[in-house]
Short mmCIF file of C-alpha atoms and ligand atoms in Angstrom, two decimals:
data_model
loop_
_atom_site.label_atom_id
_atom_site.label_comp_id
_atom_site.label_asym_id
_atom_site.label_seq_id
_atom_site.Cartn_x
_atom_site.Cartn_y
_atom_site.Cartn_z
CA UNK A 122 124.77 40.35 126.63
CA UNK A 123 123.32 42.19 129.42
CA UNK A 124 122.04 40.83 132.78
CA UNK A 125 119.69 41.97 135.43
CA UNK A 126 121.69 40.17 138.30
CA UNK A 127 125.36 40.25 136.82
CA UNK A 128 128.06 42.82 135.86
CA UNK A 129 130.52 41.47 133.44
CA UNK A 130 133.13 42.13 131.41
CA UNK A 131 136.27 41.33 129.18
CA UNK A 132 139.29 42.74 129.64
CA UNK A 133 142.62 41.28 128.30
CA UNK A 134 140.76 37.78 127.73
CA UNK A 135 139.59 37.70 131.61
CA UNK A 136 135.63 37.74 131.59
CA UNK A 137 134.63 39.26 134.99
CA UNK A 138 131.64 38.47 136.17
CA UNK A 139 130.06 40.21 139.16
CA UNK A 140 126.77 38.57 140.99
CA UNK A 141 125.43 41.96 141.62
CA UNK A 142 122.53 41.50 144.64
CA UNK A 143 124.67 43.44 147.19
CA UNK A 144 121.20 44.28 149.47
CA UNK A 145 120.54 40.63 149.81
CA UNK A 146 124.19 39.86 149.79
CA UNK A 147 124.01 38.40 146.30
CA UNK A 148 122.20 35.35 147.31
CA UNK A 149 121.28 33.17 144.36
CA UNK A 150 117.52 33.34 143.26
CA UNK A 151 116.43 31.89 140.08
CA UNK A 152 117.30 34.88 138.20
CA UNK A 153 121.06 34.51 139.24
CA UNK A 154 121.42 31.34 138.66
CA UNK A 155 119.61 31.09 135.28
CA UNK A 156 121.67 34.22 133.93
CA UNK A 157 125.14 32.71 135.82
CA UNK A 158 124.50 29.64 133.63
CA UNK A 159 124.33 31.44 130.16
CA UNK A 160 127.37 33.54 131.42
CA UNK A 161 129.13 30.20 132.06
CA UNK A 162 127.55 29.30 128.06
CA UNK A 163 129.50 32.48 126.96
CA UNK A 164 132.69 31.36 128.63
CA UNK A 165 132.47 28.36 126.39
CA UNK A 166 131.13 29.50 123.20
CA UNK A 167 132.64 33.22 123.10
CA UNK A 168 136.13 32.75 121.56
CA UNK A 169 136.95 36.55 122.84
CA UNK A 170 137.19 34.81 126.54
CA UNK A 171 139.67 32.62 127.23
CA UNK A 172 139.33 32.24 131.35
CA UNK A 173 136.82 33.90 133.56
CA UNK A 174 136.36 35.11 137.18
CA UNK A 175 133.66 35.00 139.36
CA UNK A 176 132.91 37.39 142.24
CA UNK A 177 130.63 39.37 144.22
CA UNK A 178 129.14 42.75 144.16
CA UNK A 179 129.54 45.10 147.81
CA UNK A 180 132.18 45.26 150.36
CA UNK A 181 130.26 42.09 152.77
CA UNK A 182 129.77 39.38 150.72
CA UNK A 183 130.59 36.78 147.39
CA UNK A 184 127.72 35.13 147.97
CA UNK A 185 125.23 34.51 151.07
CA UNK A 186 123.88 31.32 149.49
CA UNK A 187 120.55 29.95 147.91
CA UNK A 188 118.18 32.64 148.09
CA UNK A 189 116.47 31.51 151.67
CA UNK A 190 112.87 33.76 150.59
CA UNK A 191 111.97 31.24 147.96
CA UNK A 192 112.27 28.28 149.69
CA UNK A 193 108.90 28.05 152.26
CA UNK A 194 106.36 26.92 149.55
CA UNK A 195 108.61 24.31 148.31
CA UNK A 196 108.29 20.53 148.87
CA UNK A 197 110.21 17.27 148.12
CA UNK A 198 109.75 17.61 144.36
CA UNK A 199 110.45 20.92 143.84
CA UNK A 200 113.57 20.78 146.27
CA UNK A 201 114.87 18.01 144.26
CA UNK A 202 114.25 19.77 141.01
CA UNK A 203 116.05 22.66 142.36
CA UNK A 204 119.60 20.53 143.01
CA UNK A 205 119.23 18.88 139.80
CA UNK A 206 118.78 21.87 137.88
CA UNK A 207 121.48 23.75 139.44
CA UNK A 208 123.82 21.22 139.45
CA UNK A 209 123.14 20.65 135.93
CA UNK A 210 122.64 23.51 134.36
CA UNK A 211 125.22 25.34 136.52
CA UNK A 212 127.82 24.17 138.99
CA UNK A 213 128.67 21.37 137.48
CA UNK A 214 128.88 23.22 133.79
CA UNK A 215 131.66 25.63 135.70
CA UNK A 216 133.56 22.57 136.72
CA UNK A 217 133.37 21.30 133.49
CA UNK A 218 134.61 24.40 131.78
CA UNK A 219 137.50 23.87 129.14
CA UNK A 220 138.41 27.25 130.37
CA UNK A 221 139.68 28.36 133.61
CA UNK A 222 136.44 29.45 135.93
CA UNK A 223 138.33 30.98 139.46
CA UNK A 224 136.35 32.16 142.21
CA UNK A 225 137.55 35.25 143.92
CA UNK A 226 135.92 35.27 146.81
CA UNK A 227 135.08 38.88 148.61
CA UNK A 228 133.33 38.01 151.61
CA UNK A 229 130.39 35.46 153.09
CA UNK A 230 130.63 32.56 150.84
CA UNK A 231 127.83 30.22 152.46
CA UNK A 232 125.87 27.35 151.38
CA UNK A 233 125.02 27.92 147.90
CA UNK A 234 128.01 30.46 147.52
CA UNK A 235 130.34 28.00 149.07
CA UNK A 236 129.53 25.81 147.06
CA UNK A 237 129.41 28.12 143.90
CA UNK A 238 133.30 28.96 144.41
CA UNK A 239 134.09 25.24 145.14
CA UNK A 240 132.77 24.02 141.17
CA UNK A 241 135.13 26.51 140.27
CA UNK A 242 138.63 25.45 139.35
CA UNK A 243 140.18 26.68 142.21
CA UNK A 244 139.69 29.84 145.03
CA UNK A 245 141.41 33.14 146.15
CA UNK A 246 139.99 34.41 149.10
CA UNK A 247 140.13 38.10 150.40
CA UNK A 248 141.01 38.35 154.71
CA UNK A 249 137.69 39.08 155.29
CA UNK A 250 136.16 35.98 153.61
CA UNK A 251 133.97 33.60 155.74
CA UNK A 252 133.23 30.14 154.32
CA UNK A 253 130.10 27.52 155.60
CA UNK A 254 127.78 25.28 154.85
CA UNK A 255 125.18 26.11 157.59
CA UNK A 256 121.92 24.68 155.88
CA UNK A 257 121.47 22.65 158.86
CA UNK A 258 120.34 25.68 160.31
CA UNK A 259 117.58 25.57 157.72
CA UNK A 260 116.84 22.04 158.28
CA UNK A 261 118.32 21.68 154.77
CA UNK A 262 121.52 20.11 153.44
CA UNK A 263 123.69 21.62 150.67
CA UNK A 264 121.75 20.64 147.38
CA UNK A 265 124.90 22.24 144.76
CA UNK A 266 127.27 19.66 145.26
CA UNK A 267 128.83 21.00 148.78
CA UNK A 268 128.63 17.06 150.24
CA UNK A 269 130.71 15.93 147.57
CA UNK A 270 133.19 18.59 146.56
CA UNK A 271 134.23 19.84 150.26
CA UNK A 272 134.96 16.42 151.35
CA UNK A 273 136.63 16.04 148.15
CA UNK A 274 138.96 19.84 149.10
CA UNK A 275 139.18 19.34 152.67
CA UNK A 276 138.54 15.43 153.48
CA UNK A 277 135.65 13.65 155.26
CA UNK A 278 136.16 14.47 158.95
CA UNK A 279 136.53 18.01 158.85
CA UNK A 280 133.57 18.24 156.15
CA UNK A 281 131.45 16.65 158.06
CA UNK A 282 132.14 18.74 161.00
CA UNK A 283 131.95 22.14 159.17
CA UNK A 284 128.23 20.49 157.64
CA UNK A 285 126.89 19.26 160.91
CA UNK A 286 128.08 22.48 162.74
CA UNK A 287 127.21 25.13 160.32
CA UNK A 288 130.74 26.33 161.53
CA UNK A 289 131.83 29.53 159.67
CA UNK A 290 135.71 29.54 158.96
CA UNK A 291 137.85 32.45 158.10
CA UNK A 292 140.16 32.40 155.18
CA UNK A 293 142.84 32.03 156.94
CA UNK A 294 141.45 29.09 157.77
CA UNK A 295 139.70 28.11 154.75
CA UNK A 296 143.19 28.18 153.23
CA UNK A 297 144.76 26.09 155.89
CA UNK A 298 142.30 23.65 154.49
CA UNK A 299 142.76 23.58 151.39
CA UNK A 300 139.81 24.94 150.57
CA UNK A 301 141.43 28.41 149.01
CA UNK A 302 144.93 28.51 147.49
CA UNK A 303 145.44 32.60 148.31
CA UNK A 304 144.50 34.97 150.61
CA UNK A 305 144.80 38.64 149.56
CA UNK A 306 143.61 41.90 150.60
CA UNK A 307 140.28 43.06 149.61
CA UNK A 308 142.14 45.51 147.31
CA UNK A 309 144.88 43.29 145.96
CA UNK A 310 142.05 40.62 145.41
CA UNK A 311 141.15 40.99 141.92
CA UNK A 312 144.57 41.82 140.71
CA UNK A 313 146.38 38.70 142.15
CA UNK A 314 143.63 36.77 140.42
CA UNK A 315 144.23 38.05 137.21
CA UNK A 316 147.92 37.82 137.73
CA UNK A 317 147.65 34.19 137.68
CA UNK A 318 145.13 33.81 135.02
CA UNK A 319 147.25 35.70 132.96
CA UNK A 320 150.18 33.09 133.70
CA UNK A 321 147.51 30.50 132.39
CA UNK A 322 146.78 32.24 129.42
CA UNK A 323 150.44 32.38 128.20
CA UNK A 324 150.40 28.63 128.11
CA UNK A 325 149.07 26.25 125.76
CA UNK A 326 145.23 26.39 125.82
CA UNK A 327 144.57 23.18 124.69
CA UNK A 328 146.99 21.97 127.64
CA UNK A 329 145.13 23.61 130.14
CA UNK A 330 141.90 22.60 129.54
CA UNK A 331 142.98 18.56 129.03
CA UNK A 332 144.46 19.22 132.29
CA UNK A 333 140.87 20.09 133.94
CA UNK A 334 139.52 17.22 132.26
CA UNK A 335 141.96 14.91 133.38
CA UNK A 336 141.72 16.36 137.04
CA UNK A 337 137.85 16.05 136.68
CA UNK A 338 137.83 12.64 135.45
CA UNK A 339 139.76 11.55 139.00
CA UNK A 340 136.47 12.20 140.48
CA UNK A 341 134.01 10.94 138.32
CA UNK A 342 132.81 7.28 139.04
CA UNK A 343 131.84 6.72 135.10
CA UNK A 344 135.74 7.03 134.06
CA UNK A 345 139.56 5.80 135.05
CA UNK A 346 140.95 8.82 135.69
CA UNK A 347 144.26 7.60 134.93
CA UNK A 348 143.01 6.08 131.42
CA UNK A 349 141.63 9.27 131.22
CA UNK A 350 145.17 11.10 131.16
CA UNK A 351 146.62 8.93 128.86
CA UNK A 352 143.71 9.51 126.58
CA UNK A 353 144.21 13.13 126.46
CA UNK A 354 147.73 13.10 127.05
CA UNK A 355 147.69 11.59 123.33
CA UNK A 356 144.95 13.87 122.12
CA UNK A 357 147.64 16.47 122.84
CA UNK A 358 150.42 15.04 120.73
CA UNK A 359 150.50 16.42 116.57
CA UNK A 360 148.23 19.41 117.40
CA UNK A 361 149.66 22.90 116.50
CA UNK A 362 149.95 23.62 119.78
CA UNK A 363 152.24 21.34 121.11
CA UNK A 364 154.58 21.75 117.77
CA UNK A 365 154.28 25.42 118.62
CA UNK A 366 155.47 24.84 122.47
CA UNK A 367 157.98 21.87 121.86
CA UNK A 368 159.17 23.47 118.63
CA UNK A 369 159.80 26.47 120.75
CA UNK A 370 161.64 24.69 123.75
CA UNK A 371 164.10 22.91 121.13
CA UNK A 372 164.57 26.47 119.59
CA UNK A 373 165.35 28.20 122.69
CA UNK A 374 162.93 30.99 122.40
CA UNK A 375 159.19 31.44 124.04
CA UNK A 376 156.06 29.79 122.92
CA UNK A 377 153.25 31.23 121.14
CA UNK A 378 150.50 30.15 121.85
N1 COA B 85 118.79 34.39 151.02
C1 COA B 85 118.00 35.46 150.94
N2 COA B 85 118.29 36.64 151.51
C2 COA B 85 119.48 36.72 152.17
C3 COA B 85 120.35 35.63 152.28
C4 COA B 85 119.96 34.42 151.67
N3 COA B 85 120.75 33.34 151.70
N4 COA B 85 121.42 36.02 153.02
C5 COA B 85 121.23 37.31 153.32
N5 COA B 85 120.04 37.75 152.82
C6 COA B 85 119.46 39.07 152.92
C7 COA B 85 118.88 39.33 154.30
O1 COA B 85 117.58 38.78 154.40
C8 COA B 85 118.87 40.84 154.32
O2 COA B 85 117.81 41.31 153.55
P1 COA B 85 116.88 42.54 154.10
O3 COA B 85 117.84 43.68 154.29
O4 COA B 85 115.89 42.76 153.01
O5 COA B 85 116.31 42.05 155.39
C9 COA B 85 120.16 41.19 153.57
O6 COA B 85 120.46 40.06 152.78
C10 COA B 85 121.35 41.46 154.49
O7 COA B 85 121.53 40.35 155.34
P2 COA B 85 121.62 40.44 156.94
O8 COA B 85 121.23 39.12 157.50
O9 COA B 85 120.86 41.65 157.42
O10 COA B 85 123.17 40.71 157.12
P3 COA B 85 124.06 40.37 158.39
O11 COA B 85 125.37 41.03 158.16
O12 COA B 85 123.33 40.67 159.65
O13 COA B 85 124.27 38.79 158.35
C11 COA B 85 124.76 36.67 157.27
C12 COA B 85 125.01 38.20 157.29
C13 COA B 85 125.46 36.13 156.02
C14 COA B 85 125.38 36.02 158.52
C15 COA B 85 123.24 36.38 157.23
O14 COA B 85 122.66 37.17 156.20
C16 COA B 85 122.89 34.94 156.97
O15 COA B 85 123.01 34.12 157.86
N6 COA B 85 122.43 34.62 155.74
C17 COA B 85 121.97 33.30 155.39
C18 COA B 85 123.13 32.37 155.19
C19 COA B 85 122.64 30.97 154.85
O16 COA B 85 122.01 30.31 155.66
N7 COA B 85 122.95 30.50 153.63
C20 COA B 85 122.59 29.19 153.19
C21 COA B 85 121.31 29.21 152.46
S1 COA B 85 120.86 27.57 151.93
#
Protein backbone atom coordinates (compact mmCIF):
# COMPACT_ATOMS: atom_id res chain seq x y z
CA UNK A 1 0.00 0.00 0.00
CA UNK A 2 1.14 3.42 -0.54
CA UNK A 3 0.81 6.46 1.80
CA UNK A 4 0.85 10.15 1.43
CA UNK A 5 2.42 10.72 5.00
CA UNK A 6 4.49 7.38 5.45
CA UNK A 7 7.50 5.58 3.86
CA UNK A 8 7.51 1.94 4.55
CA UNK A 9 8.93 -1.05 3.89
CA UNK A 10 9.81 -4.84 4.48
CA UNK A 11 12.96 -6.01 4.64
CA UNK A 12 13.96 -9.39 6.25
CA UNK A 13 10.41 -9.47 8.09
CA UNK A 14 11.09 -5.82 9.71
CA UNK A 15 8.28 -3.42 8.31
CA UNK A 16 9.81 0.12 8.49
CA UNK A 17 7.70 2.66 8.69
CA UNK A 18 8.77 6.29 8.29
CA UNK A 19 6.23 9.32 9.38
CA UNK A 20 7.46 11.37 6.55
CA UNK A 21 6.35 15.33 7.44
CA UNK A 22 10.01 16.41 7.94
CA UNK A 23 8.94 20.44 7.24
CA UNK A 24 6.52 20.29 10.07
CA UNK A 25 8.68 17.88 11.93
CA UNK A 26 6.31 15.01 11.25
CA UNK A 27 3.69 16.20 13.55
CA UNK A 28 0.58 14.03 13.46
CA UNK A 29 -2.45 15.52 11.48
CA UNK A 30 -5.35 13.44 10.64
CA UNK A 31 -3.78 12.14 7.62
CA UNK A 32 -0.88 10.56 9.73
CA UNK A 33 -2.66 9.20 12.07
CA UNK A 34 -5.47 7.67 9.94
CA UNK A 35 -2.76 6.08 7.48
CA UNK A 36 -0.37 5.08 10.83
CA UNK A 37 -3.46 3.11 11.93
CA UNK A 38 -3.97 0.98 8.69
CA UNK A 39 -0.09 0.55 8.71
CA UNK A 40 -0.48 -0.78 12.29
CA UNK A 41 -3.73 -3.06 10.42
CA UNK A 42 -0.97 -4.38 8.02
CA UNK A 43 1.34 -5.30 10.86
CA UNK A 44 -1.43 -7.54 12.01
CA UNK A 45 -3.03 -8.90 9.04
CA UNK A 46 0.13 -9.07 6.56
CA UNK A 47 1.74 -12.47 7.35
CA UNK A 48 5.00 -11.15 5.28
CA UNK A 49 5.68 -8.87 8.61
CA UNK A 50 6.49 -10.33 11.55
CA UNK A 51 7.69 -7.08 13.82
CA UNK A 52 7.74 -3.50 12.75
CA UNK A 53 9.57 -0.19 13.48
CA UNK A 54 8.45 3.09 13.74
CA UNK A 55 10.45 6.27 13.05
CA UNK A 56 10.75 9.60 11.71
CA UNK A 57 11.58 11.22 8.48
CA UNK A 58 14.69 14.28 8.61
CA UNK A 59 17.70 14.65 10.69
CA UNK A 60 15.50 16.95 13.76
CA UNK A 61 12.77 15.08 14.69
CA UNK A 62 10.52 11.47 15.35
CA UNK A 63 7.77 13.29 15.96
CA UNK A 64 6.90 17.03 17.16
CA UNK A 65 3.47 15.94 18.42
CA UNK A 66 -0.33 16.46 17.56
CA UNK A 67 -0.42 18.64 14.70
CA UNK A 68 -0.84 22.15 16.82
CA UNK A 69 -2.56 24.02 13.25
CA UNK A 70 -5.71 22.01 13.61
CA UNK A 71 -6.48 22.48 16.93
CA UNK A 72 -7.98 26.44 17.25
CA UNK A 73 -11.54 25.67 15.90
CA UNK A 74 -11.93 22.77 18.11
CA UNK A 75 -14.08 22.55 21.28
CA UNK A 76 -14.87 20.09 24.13
CA UNK A 77 -16.53 17.58 21.80
CA UNK A 78 -14.35 17.50 19.16
CA UNK A 79 -11.21 17.41 21.57
CA UNK A 80 -12.68 14.48 23.19
CA UNK A 81 -13.43 12.77 19.94
CA UNK A 82 -9.95 13.35 18.96
CA UNK A 83 -8.37 11.21 22.20
CA UNK A 84 -10.87 8.63 21.74
CA UNK A 85 -10.27 8.10 18.25
CA UNK A 86 -6.63 8.06 18.48
CA UNK A 87 -6.40 6.08 21.30
CA UNK A 88 -8.63 3.69 19.73
CA UNK A 89 -8.00 3.43 16.50
CA UNK A 90 -4.24 3.91 17.04
CA UNK A 91 -2.04 3.95 20.11
CA UNK A 92 -3.65 1.67 21.85
CA UNK A 93 -3.94 -0.86 18.59
CA UNK A 94 0.20 -0.57 18.60
CA UNK A 95 0.23 -1.63 22.20
CA UNK A 96 -1.95 -4.26 21.50
CA UNK A 97 0.02 -5.62 18.61
CA UNK A 98 0.71 -9.51 18.68
CA UNK A 99 3.79 -8.37 16.95
CA UNK A 100 6.64 -6.43 18.15
CA UNK A 101 5.88 -2.45 17.35
CA UNK A 102 9.54 -0.57 18.58
CA UNK A 103 9.91 2.99 18.35
CA UNK A 104 13.22 4.25 17.19
CA UNK A 105 13.25 7.44 18.07
CA UNK A 106 15.43 10.13 15.85
CA UNK A 107 14.89 13.29 17.45
CA UNK A 108 11.94 15.64 19.20
CA UNK A 109 9.54 13.13 20.44
CA UNK A 110 6.86 15.54 22.15
CA UNK A 111 3.40 15.28 23.20
CA UNK A 112 1.70 13.28 20.69
CA UNK A 113 5.13 11.73 19.52
CA UNK A 114 6.02 10.94 23.05
CA UNK A 115 3.38 9.42 23.49
CA UNK A 116 3.33 7.60 20.01
CA UNK A 117 6.80 5.80 20.95
CA UNK A 118 5.53 5.05 24.53
CA UNK A 119 2.29 2.56 23.04
CA UNK A 120 5.03 1.00 21.42
CA UNK A 121 6.56 -2.07 23.00
CA UNK A 122 9.52 -0.56 24.00
CA UNK A 123 12.12 2.58 22.77
CA UNK A 124 15.68 3.12 21.31
CA UNK A 125 16.58 6.52 21.32
CA UNK A 126 19.32 8.24 19.11
CA UNK A 127 21.84 11.04 21.39
CA UNK A 128 20.11 13.67 19.96
CA UNK A 129 16.57 12.63 21.04
CA UNK A 130 14.51 15.05 23.25
CA UNK A 131 11.44 13.66 25.01
CA UNK A 132 8.22 15.95 26.66
CA UNK A 133 4.98 16.30 27.25
CA UNK A 134 4.71 20.15 27.09
CA UNK A 135 0.87 20.52 26.23
CA UNK A 136 0.60 22.60 29.19
CA UNK A 137 2.10 25.07 27.14
CA UNK A 138 -0.98 24.76 24.97
CA UNK A 139 -3.30 24.84 27.78
CA UNK A 140 -3.86 21.20 26.80
CA UNK A 141 -3.01 17.88 28.47
CA UNK A 142 -1.72 14.78 26.62
CA UNK A 143 -5.00 13.25 25.06
CA UNK A 144 -2.89 9.69 23.55
CA UNK A 145 -2.47 8.06 26.66
CA UNK A 146 0.84 10.08 27.92
CA UNK A 147 -0.96 10.44 31.71
CA UNK A 148 -1.21 6.89 31.96
CA UNK A 149 1.68 5.20 30.20
CA UNK A 150 4.63 7.66 31.44
CA UNK A 151 3.65 7.29 34.96
CA UNK A 152 3.32 3.75 34.20
CA UNK A 153 7.54 3.90 32.48
CA UNK A 154 8.86 6.37 34.76
CA UNK A 155 6.50 6.51 38.05
CA UNK A 156 4.14 9.22 39.36
CA UNK A 157 6.47 11.91 40.76
CA UNK A 158 8.71 12.39 38.03
CA UNK A 159 5.63 12.19 35.46
CA UNK A 160 3.98 14.58 36.96
CA UNK A 161 6.86 16.87 37.04
CA UNK A 162 7.92 16.34 33.35
CA UNK A 163 3.70 17.08 32.60
CA UNK A 164 3.37 20.11 34.77
CA UNK A 165 6.80 21.50 33.56
CA UNK A 166 6.70 20.78 29.95
CA UNK A 167 10.39 19.81 30.82
CA UNK A 168 12.26 18.45 27.72
CA UNK A 169 14.75 15.54 28.70
CA UNK A 170 17.59 14.24 26.69
CA UNK A 171 18.02 10.60 26.04
CA UNK A 172 20.45 10.22 28.15
CA UNK A 173 18.11 11.04 30.42
CA UNK A 174 15.07 9.59 29.06
CA UNK A 175 17.00 6.32 29.43
CA UNK A 176 18.00 6.93 32.98
CA UNK A 177 14.29 6.82 33.35
CA UNK A 178 13.31 4.16 31.99
CA UNK A 179 11.66 5.64 29.49
CA UNK A 180 14.16 4.24 26.51
CA UNK A 181 16.11 0.96 26.86
CA UNK A 182 19.13 2.19 24.23
CA UNK A 183 20.74 5.04 23.19
CA UNK A 184 22.62 4.88 19.86
CA UNK A 185 24.06 7.12 17.40
CA UNK A 186 21.94 8.66 14.83
CA UNK A 187 23.73 6.32 12.38
CA UNK A 188 23.88 3.12 14.38
CA UNK A 189 20.11 3.84 15.24
CA UNK A 190 18.26 1.81 12.87
CA UNK A 191 20.68 -1.01 12.78
CA UNK A 192 20.79 -1.71 16.60
CA UNK A 193 17.03 -1.78 16.31
CA UNK A 194 16.88 -4.30 13.88
CA UNK A 195 19.60 -6.21 15.59
CA UNK A 196 17.32 -6.89 18.34
CA UNK A 197 14.22 -7.47 16.43
CA UNK A 198 15.98 -9.90 14.62
CA UNK A 199 16.88 -11.71 18.06
CA UNK A 200 12.97 -11.65 18.53
CA UNK A 201 12.23 -13.08 15.40
CA UNK A 202 14.44 -16.21 15.93
CA UNK A 203 12.23 -17.08 18.84
CA UNK A 204 8.97 -18.60 19.07
CA UNK A 205 6.33 -16.18 17.68
CA UNK A 206 3.57 -17.35 19.40
CA UNK A 207 5.80 -16.85 22.69
CA UNK A 208 6.42 -13.45 22.02
CA UNK A 209 3.30 -12.17 21.41
CA UNK A 210 1.56 -14.11 24.71
CA UNK A 211 4.31 -12.38 26.35
CA UNK A 212 2.91 -8.74 25.26
CA UNK A 213 -0.37 -9.85 26.22
CA UNK A 214 0.51 -11.00 29.45
CA UNK A 215 2.65 -7.74 30.08
CA UNK A 216 -0.44 -5.72 28.81
CA UNK A 217 -2.90 -7.40 30.87
CA UNK A 218 -0.70 -6.12 34.20
CA UNK A 219 -2.08 -2.85 33.30
CA UNK A 220 -5.43 -3.28 32.36
CA UNK A 221 -8.09 -2.82 35.21
CA UNK A 222 -10.70 -5.34 33.32
CA UNK A 223 -8.16 -8.44 33.89
CA UNK A 224 -5.72 -10.30 36.68
CA UNK A 225 -2.75 -9.98 35.09
CA UNK A 226 -1.38 -12.84 36.81
CA UNK A 227 -4.57 -15.10 35.80
CA UNK A 228 -3.82 -13.69 32.70
CA UNK A 229 -0.26 -15.48 32.44
CA UNK A 230 -1.40 -18.60 33.49
CA UNK A 231 -4.07 -18.44 30.87
CA UNK A 232 -1.70 -18.03 28.13
CA UNK A 233 1.04 -19.73 29.66
CA UNK A 234 -1.36 -22.87 28.96
CA UNK A 235 -2.50 -21.62 25.60
CA UNK A 236 1.19 -22.13 24.83
CA UNK A 237 1.51 -25.75 25.85
CA UNK A 238 0.67 -28.66 22.68
CA UNK A 239 1.09 -25.98 19.96
CA UNK A 240 3.73 -26.75 17.23
CA UNK A 241 5.68 -24.27 18.42
CA UNK A 242 6.56 -25.16 21.69
CA UNK A 243 7.11 -29.03 20.47
CA UNK A 244 9.33 -27.39 17.90
CA UNK A 245 11.41 -25.32 20.72
CA UNK A 246 11.27 -27.97 23.62
CA UNK A 247 11.72 -30.80 21.13
CA UNK A 248 14.74 -28.90 20.05
CA UNK A 249 16.25 -28.13 23.61
CA UNK A 250 15.93 -32.02 24.54
CA UNK A 251 17.68 -32.69 21.10
CA UNK A 252 20.47 -30.41 21.57
CA UNK A 253 20.22 -28.55 18.39
CA UNK A 254 18.47 -24.91 17.58
CA UNK A 255 14.84 -24.23 17.24
CA UNK A 256 12.93 -23.55 14.23
CA UNK A 257 10.63 -21.58 14.50
N1 LIG B 1 2.19 20.88 15.01
C1 LIG B 1 2.21 21.54 13.86
N2 LIG B 1 3.33 22.06 13.31
C2 LIG B 1 4.49 21.85 13.99
C3 LIG B 1 4.53 21.17 15.21
C4 LIG B 1 3.32 20.67 15.73
N3 LIG B 1 3.28 19.98 16.86
N4 LIG B 1 5.82 21.17 15.64
C5 LIG B 1 6.54 21.80 14.71
N5 LIG B 1 5.74 22.24 13.70
C6 LIG B 1 6.12 22.97 12.51
C7 LIG B 1 6.41 24.43 12.80
O1 LIG B 1 5.20 25.17 12.84
C8 LIG B 1 7.27 24.79 11.61
O2 LIG B 1 6.47 24.95 10.49
P1 LIG B 1 6.73 26.21 9.48
O3 LIG B 1 8.14 26.02 9.00
O4 LIG B 1 5.71 26.03 8.41
O5 LIG B 1 6.57 27.43 10.32
C9 LIG B 1 8.09 23.50 11.41
O6 LIG B 1 7.34 22.46 12.00
C10 LIG B 1 9.47 23.54 12.06
O7 LIG B 1 9.31 23.83 13.43
P2 LIG B 1 10.07 25.02 14.20
O8 LIG B 1 9.27 25.38 15.39
O9 LIG B 1 10.41 26.12 13.23
O10 LIG B 1 11.41 24.27 14.61
P3 LIG B 1 12.37 24.62 15.83
O11 LIG B 1 13.58 23.79 15.65
O12 LIG B 1 12.52 26.08 15.98
O13 LIG B 1 11.59 24.11 17.13
C11 LIG B 1 10.30 22.51 18.43
C12 LIG B 1 11.36 22.72 17.32
C13 LIG B 1 9.98 21.02 18.46
C14 LIG B 1 10.88 22.94 19.79
C15 LIG B 1 9.03 23.35 18.12
O14 LIG B 1 8.65 23.09 16.77
C16 LIG B 1 7.86 23.04 19.00
O15 LIG B 1 7.83 23.46 20.15
N6 LIG B 1 6.85 22.31 18.48
C17 LIG B 1 5.62 22.03 19.18
C18 LIG B 1 5.84 20.97 20.21
C19 LIG B 1 4.55 20.70 20.98
O16 LIG B 1 4.05 21.54 21.70
N7 LIG B 1 4.01 19.47 20.84
C20 LIG B 1 2.83 19.07 21.53
C21 LIG B 1 1.63 19.29 20.70
S1 LIG B 1 0.16 18.80 21.58
Amino acid sequence: MSYQTLLTSIEDGIFVITINRPDKLNALNKTVIEELSAAVDDVYSNAAIRCAVITGAGPKAFVAGADISEFLSMGATDGEALARKGQNMLFNKIEQSPKPIIAAVNGFALGGGCELAMSCHFRLASDNAKFGQPEVNLGLIPGYGGTQRLVQLIGKGKAMELMMTAAMIDANEAKQLGLVNYVTTVEELIPKTKELLSTIMSKGPNAVAKVIASVNAYFDSEQNGFDAEIKLFGECFGTDEMKEGVGAFLEKRKANF
